[in-house]
mmCIF file of C-alpha atoms in Angstrom:
data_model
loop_
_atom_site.group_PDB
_atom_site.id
_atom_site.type_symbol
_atom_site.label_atom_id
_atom_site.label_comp_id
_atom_site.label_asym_id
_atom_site.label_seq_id
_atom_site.Cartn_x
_atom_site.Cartn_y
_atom_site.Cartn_z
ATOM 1 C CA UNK A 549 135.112 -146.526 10.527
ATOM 2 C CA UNK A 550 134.775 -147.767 13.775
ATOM 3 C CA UNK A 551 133.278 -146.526 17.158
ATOM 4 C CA UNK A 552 133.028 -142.377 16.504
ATOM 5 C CA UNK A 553 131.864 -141.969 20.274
ATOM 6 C CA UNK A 554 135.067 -143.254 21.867
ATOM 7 C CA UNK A 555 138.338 -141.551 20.064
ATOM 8 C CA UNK A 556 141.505 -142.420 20.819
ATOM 9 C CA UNK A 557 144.198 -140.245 20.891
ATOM 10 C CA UNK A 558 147.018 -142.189 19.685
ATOM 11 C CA UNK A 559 149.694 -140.836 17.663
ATOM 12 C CA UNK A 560 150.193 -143.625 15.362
ATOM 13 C CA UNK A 561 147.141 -143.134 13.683
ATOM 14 C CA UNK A 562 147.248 -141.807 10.119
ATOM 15 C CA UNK A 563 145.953 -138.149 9.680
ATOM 16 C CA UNK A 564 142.521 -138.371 8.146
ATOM 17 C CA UNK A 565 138.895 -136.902 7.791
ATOM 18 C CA UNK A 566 137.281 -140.326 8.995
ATOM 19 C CA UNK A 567 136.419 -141.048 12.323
ATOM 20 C CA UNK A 568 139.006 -141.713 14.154
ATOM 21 C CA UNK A 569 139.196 -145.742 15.404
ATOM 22 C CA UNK A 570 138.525 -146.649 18.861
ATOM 23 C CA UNK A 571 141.466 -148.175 19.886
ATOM 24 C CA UNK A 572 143.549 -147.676 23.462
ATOM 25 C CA UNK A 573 146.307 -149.746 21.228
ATOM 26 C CA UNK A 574 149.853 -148.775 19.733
ATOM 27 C CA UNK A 575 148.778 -150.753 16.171
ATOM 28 C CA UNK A 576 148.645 -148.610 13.409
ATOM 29 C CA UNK A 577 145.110 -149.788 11.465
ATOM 30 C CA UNK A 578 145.552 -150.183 7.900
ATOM 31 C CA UNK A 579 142.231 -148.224 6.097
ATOM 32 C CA UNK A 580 141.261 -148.850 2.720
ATOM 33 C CA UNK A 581 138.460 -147.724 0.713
ATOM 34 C CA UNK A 582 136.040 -149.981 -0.860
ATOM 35 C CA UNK A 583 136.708 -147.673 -4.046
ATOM 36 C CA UNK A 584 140.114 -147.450 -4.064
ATOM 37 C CA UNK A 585 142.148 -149.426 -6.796
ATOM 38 C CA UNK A 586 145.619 -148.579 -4.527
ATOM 39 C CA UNK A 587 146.749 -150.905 -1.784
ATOM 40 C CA UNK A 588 146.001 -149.795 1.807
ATOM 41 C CA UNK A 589 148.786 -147.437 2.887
ATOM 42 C CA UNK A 590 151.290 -149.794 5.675
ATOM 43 C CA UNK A 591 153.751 -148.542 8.070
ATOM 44 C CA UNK A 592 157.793 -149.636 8.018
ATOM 45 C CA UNK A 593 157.523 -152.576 10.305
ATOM 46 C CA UNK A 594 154.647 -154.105 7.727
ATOM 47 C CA UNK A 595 156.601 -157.317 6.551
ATOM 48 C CA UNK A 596 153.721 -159.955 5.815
ATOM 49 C CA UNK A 597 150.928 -159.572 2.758
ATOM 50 C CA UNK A 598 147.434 -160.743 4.596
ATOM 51 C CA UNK A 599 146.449 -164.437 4.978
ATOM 52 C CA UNK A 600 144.522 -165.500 2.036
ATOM 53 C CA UNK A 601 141.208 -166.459 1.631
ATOM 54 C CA UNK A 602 140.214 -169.555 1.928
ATOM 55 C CA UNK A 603 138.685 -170.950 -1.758
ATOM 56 C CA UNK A 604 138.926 -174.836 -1.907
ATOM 57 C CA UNK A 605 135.394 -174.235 0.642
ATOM 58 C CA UNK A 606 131.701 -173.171 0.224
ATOM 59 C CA UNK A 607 131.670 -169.687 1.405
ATOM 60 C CA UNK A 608 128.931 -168.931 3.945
ATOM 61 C CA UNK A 609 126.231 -166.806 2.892
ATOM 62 C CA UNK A 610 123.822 -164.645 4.596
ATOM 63 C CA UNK A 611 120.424 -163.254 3.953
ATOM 64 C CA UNK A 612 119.395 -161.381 6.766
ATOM 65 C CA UNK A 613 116.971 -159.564 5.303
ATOM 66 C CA UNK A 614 114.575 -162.596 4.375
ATOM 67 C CA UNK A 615 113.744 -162.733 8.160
ATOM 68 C CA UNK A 616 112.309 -159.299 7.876
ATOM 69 C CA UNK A 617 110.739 -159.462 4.920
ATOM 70 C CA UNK A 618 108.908 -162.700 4.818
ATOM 71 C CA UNK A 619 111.231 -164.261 2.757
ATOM 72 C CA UNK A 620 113.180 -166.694 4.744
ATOM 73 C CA UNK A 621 115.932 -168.465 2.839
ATOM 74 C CA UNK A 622 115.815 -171.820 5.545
ATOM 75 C CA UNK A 623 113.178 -172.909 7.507
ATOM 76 C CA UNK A 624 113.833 -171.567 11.471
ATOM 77 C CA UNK A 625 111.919 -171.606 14.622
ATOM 78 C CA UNK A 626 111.747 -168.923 17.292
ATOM 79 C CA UNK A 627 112.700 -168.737 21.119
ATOM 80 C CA UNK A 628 111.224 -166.600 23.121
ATOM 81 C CA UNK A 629 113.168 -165.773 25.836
ATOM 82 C CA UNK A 630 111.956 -164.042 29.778
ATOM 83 C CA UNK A 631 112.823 -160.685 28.352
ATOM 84 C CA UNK A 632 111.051 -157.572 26.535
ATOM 85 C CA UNK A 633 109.697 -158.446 23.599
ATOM 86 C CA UNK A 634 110.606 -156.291 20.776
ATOM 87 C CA UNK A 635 106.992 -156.980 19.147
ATOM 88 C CA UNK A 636 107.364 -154.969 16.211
ATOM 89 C CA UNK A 637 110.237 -157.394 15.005
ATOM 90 C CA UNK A 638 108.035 -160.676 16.457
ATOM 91 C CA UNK A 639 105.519 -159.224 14.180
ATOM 92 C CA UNK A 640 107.665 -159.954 11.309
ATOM 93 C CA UNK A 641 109.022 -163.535 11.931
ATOM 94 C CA UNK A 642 106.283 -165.031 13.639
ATOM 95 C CA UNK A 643 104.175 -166.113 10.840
ATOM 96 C CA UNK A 644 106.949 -167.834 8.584
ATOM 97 C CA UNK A 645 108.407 -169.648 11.842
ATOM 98 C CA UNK A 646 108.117 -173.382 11.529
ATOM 99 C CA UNK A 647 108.241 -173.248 15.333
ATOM 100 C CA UNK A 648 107.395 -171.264 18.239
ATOM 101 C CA UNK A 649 108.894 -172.359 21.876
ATOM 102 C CA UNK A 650 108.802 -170.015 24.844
ATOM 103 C CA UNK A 651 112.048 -170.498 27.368
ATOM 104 C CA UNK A 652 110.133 -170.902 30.687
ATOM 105 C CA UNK A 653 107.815 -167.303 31.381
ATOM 106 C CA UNK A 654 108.504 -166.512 28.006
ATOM 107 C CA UNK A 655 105.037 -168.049 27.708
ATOM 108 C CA UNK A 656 103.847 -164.893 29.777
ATOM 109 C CA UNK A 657 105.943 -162.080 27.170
ATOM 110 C CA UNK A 658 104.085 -163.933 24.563
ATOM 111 C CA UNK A 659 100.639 -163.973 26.521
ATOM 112 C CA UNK A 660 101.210 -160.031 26.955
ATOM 113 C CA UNK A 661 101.685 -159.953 23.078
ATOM 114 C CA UNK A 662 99.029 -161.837 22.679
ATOM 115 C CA UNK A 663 96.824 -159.763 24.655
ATOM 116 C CA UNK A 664 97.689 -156.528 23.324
ATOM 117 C CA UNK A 665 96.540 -157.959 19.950
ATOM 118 C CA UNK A 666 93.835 -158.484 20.979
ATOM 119 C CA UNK A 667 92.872 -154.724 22.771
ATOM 120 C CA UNK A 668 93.733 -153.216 19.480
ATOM 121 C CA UNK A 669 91.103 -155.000 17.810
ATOM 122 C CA UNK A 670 88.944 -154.659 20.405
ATOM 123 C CA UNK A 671 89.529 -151.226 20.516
ATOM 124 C CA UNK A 672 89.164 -150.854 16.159
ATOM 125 C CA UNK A 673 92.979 -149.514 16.207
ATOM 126 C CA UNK A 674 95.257 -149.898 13.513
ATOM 127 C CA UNK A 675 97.360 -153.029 13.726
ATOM 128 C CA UNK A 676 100.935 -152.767 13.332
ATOM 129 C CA UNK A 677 101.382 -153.354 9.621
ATOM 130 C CA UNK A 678 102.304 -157.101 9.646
ATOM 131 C CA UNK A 679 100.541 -158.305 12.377
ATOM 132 C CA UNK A 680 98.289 -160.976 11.230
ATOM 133 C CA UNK A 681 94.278 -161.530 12.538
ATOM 134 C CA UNK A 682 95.032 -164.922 13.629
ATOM 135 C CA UNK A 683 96.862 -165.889 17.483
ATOM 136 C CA UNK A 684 100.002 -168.295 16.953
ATOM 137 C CA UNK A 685 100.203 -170.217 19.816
ATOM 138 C CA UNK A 686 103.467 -171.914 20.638
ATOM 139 C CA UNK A 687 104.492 -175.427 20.269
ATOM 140 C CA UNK A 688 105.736 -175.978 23.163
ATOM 141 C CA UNK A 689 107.011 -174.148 26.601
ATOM 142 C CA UNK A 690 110.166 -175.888 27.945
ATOM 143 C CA UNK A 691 112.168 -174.970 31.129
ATOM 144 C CA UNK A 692 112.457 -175.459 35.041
ATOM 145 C CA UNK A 693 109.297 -173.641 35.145
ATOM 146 C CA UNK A 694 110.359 -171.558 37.940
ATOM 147 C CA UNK A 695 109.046 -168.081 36.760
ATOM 148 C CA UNK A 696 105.702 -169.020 34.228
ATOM 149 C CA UNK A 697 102.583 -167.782 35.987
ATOM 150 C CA UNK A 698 100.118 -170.283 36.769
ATOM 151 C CA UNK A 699 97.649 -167.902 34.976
ATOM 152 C CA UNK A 700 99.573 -168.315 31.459
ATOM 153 C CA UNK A 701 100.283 -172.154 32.027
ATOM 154 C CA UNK A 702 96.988 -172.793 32.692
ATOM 155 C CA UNK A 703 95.821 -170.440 29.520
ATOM 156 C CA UNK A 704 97.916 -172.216 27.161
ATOM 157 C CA UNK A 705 97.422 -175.764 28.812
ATOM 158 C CA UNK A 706 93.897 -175.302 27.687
ATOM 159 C CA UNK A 707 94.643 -174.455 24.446
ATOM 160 C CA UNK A 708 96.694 -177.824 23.790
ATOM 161 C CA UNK A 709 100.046 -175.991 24.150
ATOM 162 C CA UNK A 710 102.669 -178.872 25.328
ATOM 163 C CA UNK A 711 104.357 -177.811 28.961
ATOM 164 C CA UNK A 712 107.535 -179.446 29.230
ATOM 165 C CA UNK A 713 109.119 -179.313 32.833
ATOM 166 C CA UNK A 714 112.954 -180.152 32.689
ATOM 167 C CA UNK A 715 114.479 -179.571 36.319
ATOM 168 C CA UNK A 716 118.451 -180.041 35.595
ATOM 169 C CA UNK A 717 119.742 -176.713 36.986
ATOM 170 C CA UNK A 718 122.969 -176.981 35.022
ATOM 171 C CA UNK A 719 121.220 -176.373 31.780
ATOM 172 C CA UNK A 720 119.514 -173.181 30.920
ATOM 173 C CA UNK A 721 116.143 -172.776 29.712
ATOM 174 C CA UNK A 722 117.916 -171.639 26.666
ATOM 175 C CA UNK A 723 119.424 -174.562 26.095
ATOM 176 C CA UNK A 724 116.321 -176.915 26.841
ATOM 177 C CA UNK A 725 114.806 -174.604 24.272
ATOM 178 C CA UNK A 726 117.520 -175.356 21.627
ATOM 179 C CA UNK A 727 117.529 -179.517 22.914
ATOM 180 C CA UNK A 728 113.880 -179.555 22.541
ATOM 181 C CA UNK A 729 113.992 -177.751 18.870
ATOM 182 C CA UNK A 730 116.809 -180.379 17.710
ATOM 183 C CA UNK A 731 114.523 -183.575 18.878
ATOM 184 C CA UNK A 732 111.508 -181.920 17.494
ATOM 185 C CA UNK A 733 113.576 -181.755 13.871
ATOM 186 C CA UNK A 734 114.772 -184.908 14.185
ATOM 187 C CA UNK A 735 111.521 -186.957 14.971
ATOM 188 C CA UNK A 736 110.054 -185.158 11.560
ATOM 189 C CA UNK A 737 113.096 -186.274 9.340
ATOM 190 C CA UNK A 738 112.584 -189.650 10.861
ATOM 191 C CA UNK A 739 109.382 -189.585 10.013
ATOM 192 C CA UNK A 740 109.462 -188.574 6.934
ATOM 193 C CA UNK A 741 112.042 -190.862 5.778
ATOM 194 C CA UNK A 742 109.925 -193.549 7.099
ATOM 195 C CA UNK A 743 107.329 -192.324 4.512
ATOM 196 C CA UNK A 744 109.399 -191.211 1.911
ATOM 197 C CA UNK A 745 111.741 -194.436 2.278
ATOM 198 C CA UNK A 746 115.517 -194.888 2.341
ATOM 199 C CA UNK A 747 117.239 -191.145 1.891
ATOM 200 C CA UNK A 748 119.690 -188.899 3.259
ATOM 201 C CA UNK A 749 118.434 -185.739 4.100
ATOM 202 C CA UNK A 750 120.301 -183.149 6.435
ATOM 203 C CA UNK A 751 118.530 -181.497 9.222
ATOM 204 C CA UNK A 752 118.489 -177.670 9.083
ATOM 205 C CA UNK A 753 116.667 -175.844 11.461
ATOM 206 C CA UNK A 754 118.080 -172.093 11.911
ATOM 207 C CA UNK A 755 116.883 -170.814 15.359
ATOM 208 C CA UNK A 756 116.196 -166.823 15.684
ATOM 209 C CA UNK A 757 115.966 -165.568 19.460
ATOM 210 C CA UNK A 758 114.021 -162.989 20.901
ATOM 211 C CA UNK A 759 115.609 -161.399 23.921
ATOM 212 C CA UNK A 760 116.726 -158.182 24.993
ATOM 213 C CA UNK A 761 120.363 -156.381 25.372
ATOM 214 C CA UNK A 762 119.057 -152.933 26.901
ATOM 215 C CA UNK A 763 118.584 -154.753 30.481
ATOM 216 C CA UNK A 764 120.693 -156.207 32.650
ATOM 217 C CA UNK A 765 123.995 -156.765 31.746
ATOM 218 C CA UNK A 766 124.634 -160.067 32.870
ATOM 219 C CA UNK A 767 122.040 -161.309 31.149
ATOM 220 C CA UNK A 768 123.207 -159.580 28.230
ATOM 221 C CA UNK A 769 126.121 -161.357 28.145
ATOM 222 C CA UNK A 770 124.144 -164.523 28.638
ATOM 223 C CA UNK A 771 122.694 -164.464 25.810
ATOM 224 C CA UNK A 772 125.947 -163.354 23.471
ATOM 225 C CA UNK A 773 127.471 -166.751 25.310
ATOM 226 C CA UNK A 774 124.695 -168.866 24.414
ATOM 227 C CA UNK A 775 125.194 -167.710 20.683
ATOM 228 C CA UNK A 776 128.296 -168.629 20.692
ATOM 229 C CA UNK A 777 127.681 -172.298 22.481
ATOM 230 C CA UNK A 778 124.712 -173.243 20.634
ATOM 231 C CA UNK A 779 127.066 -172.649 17.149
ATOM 232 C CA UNK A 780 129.628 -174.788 18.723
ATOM 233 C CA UNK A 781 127.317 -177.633 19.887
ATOM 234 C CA UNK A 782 125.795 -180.222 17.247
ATOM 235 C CA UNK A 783 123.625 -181.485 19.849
ATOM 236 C CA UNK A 784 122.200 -178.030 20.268
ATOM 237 C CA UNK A 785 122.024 -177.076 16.647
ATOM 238 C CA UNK A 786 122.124 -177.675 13.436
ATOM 239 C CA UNK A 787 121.711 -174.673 11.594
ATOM 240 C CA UNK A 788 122.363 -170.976 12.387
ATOM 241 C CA UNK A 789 121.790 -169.131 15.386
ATOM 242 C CA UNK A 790 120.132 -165.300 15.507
ATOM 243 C CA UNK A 791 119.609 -163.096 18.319
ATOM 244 C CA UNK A 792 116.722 -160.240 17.316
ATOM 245 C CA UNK A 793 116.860 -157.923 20.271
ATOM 246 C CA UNK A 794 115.435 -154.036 20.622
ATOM 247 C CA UNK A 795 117.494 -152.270 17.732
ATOM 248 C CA UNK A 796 119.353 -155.219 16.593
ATOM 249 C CA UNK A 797 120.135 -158.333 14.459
ATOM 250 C CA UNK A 798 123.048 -160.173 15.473
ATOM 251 C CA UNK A 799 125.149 -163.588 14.665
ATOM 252 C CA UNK A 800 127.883 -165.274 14.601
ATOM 253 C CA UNK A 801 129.996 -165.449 11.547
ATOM 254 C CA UNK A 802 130.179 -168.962 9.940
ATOM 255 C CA UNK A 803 133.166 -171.590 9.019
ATOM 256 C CA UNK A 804 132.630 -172.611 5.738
ATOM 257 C CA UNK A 805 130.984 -176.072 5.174
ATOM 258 C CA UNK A 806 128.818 -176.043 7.991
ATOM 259 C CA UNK A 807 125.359 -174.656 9.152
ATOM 260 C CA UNK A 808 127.462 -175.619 12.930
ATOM 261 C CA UNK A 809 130.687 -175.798 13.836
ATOM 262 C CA UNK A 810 132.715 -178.672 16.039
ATOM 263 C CA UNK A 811 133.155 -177.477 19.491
ATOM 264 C CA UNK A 812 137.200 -175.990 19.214
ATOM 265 C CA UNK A 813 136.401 -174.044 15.474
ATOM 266 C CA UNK A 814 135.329 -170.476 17.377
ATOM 267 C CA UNK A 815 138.647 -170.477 18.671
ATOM 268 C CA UNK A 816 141.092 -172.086 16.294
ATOM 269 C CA UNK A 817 143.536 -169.854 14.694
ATOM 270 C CA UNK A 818 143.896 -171.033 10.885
ATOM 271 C CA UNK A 819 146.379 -169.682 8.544
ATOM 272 C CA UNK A 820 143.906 -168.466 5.544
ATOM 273 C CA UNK A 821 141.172 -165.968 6.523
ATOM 274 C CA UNK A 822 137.570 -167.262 6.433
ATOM 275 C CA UNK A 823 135.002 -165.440 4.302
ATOM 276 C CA UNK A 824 131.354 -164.700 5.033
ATOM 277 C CA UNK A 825 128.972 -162.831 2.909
ATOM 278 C CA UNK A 826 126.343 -161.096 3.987
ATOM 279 C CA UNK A 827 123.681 -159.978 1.581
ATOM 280 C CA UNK A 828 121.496 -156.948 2.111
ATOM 281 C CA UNK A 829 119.139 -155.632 -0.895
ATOM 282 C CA UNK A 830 117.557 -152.600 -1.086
ATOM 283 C CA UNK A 831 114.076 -152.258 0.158
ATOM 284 C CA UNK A 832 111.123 -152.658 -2.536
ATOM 285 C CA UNK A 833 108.499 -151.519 -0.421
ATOM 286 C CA UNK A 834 109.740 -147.891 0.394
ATOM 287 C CA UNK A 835 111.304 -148.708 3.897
ATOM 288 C CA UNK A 836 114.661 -150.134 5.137
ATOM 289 C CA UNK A 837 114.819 -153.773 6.649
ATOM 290 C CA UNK A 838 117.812 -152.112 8.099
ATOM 291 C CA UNK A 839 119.747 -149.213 9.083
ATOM 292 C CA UNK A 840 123.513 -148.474 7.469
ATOM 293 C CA UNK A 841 124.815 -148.926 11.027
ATOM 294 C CA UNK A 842 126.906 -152.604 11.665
ATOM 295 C CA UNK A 843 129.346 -153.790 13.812
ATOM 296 C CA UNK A 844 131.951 -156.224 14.209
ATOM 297 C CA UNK A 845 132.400 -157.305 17.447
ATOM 298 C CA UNK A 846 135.918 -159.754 18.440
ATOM 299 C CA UNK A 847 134.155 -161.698 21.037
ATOM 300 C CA UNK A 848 136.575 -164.630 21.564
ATOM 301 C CA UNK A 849 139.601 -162.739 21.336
ATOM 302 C CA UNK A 850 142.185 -160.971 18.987
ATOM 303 C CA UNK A 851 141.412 -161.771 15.337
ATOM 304 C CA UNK A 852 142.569 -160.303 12.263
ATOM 305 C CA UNK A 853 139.538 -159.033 9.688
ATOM 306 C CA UNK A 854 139.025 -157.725 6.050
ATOM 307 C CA UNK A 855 136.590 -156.170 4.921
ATOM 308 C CA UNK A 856 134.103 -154.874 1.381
ATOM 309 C CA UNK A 857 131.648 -152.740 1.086
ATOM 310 C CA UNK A 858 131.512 -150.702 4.063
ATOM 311 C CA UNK A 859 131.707 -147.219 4.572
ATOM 312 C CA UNK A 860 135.324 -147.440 5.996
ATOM 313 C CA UNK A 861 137.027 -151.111 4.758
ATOM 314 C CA UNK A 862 140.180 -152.658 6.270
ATOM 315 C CA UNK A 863 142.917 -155.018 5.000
ATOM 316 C CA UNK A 864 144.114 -157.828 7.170
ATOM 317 C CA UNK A 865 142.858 -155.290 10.310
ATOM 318 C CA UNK A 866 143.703 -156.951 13.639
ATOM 319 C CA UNK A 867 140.860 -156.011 16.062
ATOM 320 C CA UNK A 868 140.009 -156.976 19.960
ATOM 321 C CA UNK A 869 138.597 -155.518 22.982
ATOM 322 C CA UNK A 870 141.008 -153.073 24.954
ATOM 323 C CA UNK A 871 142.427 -152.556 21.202
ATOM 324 C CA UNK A 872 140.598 -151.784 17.927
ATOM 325 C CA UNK A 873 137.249 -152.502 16.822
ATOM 326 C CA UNK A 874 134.977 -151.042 14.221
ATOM 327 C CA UNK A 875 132.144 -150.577 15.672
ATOM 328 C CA UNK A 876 129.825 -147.479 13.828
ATOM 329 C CA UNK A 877 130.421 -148.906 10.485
ATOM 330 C CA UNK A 878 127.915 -147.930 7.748
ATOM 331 C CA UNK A 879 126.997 -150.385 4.736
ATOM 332 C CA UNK A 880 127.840 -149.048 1.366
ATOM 333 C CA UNK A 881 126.572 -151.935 -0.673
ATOM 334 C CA UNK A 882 124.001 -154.738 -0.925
ATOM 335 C CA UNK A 883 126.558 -157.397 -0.749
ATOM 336 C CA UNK A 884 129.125 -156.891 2.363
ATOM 337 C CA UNK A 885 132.260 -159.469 2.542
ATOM 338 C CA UNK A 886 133.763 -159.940 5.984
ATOM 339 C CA UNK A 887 137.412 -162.519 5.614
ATOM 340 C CA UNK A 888 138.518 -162.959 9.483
ATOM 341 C CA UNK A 889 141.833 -165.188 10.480
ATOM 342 C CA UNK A 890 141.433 -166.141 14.277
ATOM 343 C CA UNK A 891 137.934 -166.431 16.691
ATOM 344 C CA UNK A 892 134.834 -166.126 15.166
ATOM 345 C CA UNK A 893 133.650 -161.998 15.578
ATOM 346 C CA UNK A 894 130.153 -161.563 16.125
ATOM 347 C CA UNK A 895 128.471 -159.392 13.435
ATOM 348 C CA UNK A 896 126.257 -156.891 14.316
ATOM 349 C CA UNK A 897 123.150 -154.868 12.407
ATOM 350 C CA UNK A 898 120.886 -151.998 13.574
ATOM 351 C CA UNK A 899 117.237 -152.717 12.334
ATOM 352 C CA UNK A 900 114.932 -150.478 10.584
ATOM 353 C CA UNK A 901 113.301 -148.034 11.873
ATOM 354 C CA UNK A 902 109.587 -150.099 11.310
ATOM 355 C CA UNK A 903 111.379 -153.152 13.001
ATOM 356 C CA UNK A 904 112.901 -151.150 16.253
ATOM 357 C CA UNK A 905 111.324 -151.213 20.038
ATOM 358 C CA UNK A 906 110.024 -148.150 20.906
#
């Protein structure tokens, strides 16, 4: 079930043919199968039946898969981040994006993906499948402007590309990003309500980031952080937050009634576990959108998590780092339920093959 590359050797695990858990704690994990019609086997001390699920709430939803394939289920824009472009994935969102901002030299990854467009039809190569003929320039590039080559800001400056310089060195450029994606949003529902007249209408704008986890691993970490922040901050977002990275789709899972959450909700500890659904169909086109491998990663802390349709399932499962985490999963179905009482986890999904850096 969880990480098979990191056993544990713990006695109190049950004796099994799975994988063992990775887990350095005493806690015996309670294992169920997604077939089985028995309750999940418990040890002596057991005394309390899991928290229930929450019902009197909209249950988040997920499709993942619509990002991929063209499909999206909400409009979202894109960040592009100072990292190593996975292009084979930017291939795939770029053209349904309702907007494009690069975080400071993220203008040059997206020059150098530019350009390499460009030498394969120079050159009369085969594109990559779903790379398009036309150049999508970004709408704006926001940051301290500390690393962007003058080469690139001059390239796009010519082009009508807005250059936004914002020199307050206690924000990130990934936050100016996400500051300058909520005004952006907001303008256009005001103006359109000033067309359309007197209405409410909610602002949605999911946000899907392109940045890099194979690197340094501060900056990984950076970026896991700023997932977690921007779903905590109205003023950053209103929507949902992805990272797309070199073999990897992740997010944070959701409270229920909410695209974001108020600022204390990643960490509060509730007494009913909150659902999330996360839908993955099968592939129509002969190819995977994604690989069976998934994760579910206790970021914030100890949480307690149940689980359908994965290969190996758990029951009211109480997971954290320096204990047990599942990690190494496989799906098993095209509809995957995650219930978790406690901080948010961060789920985790290995991309296609046809999406995955090389």
């Amino acid at each position: 079930m969880q990480d098979r590359d990191n056993h544990s050797s713990s006695s109190s695990e049950p004796s099994s043919s799975k994988p063992e858990l990775s887990t350095t704690s005493s806690i015996p994990a309670k294992v169920v199968s997604s077939s089985a019609a028995a309750p999940p086997a418990t040890d002596s001390n057991t005394t309390t039946a899991p928290p229930p699920v929450s019902t009197n709430t909209t249950v988040p939803e997920w499709h993942p898969t619509g990002l991929l394939s063209g499909h999206p289920t909400r409009p979202y824009a894109i960040i592009i981040l100072n990292q190593p472009i996975n292009y084979k994935a930017l291939d795939a969102v770029i053209d349904h994006a309702d907007l494009l901002v690069c975080a400071d030299a993220g203008a040059d990854r997206l020059y150098k993906y530019h350009q390499q467009q460009q030498d394969q039809q120079q050159q009369h190569l085969p594109l990559r499948p779903q790379t398009r003929p036309h150049i999508r320039l970004p709408d704006a590039i926001v940051g301290d402007l500390d690393s962007l080559s003058p080469q690139v800001e001059h390239h796009y400056r010519a082009q009508g590309v807005q250059v936004i310089k914002d020199p307050n060195q206690y924000s990130t450029d990934f936050t100016k990003c996400l500051k300058w994606i909520r005004r952006t949003v907001e303008h256009s529902q005001q103006s359109s309500l000033t067309l359309a007249g007197p209405q409410e209408c909610e602002v949605v704008m999911d946000v899907v980031v392109l940045g890099g986890l194979g690197g340094r691993v501060d900056q990984a970490f950076s970026q896991i952080h700023h997932l977690y922040m921007a779903s905590n901050d109205s003023d950053l977002l209103v929507g949902r937050i992805y990272l797309l990275s070199e073999s990897s789709l992740s997010f944070v899972l959701a409270e229920p009634d909410s695209d974001s959450t108020t600022p204390s909700s990643s960490t509060t500890t509730t007494t009913t576990s909150i659902l999330n659904i996360i839908h993955v169909p099968e592939s129509k086109q002969g190819f995977s959108y994604f690989e069976e491998n998934v994760g579910i990663i206790p970021v914030l802390g100890r949480c307690h998590i149940t689980t359908t349709g994965l290969e190996w399932d758990v029951e009211d499962w109480p997971t954290e780092f320096g204990g047990q985490m599942s990690t190494s999963n496989h799906i098993r179905s095209n509809r995957i339920e995650i219930a978790f009482q406690g901080p948010r986890p961060l789920f985790t999904m290995e991309l296609g093959r046809r999406f995955r850096h090389c």
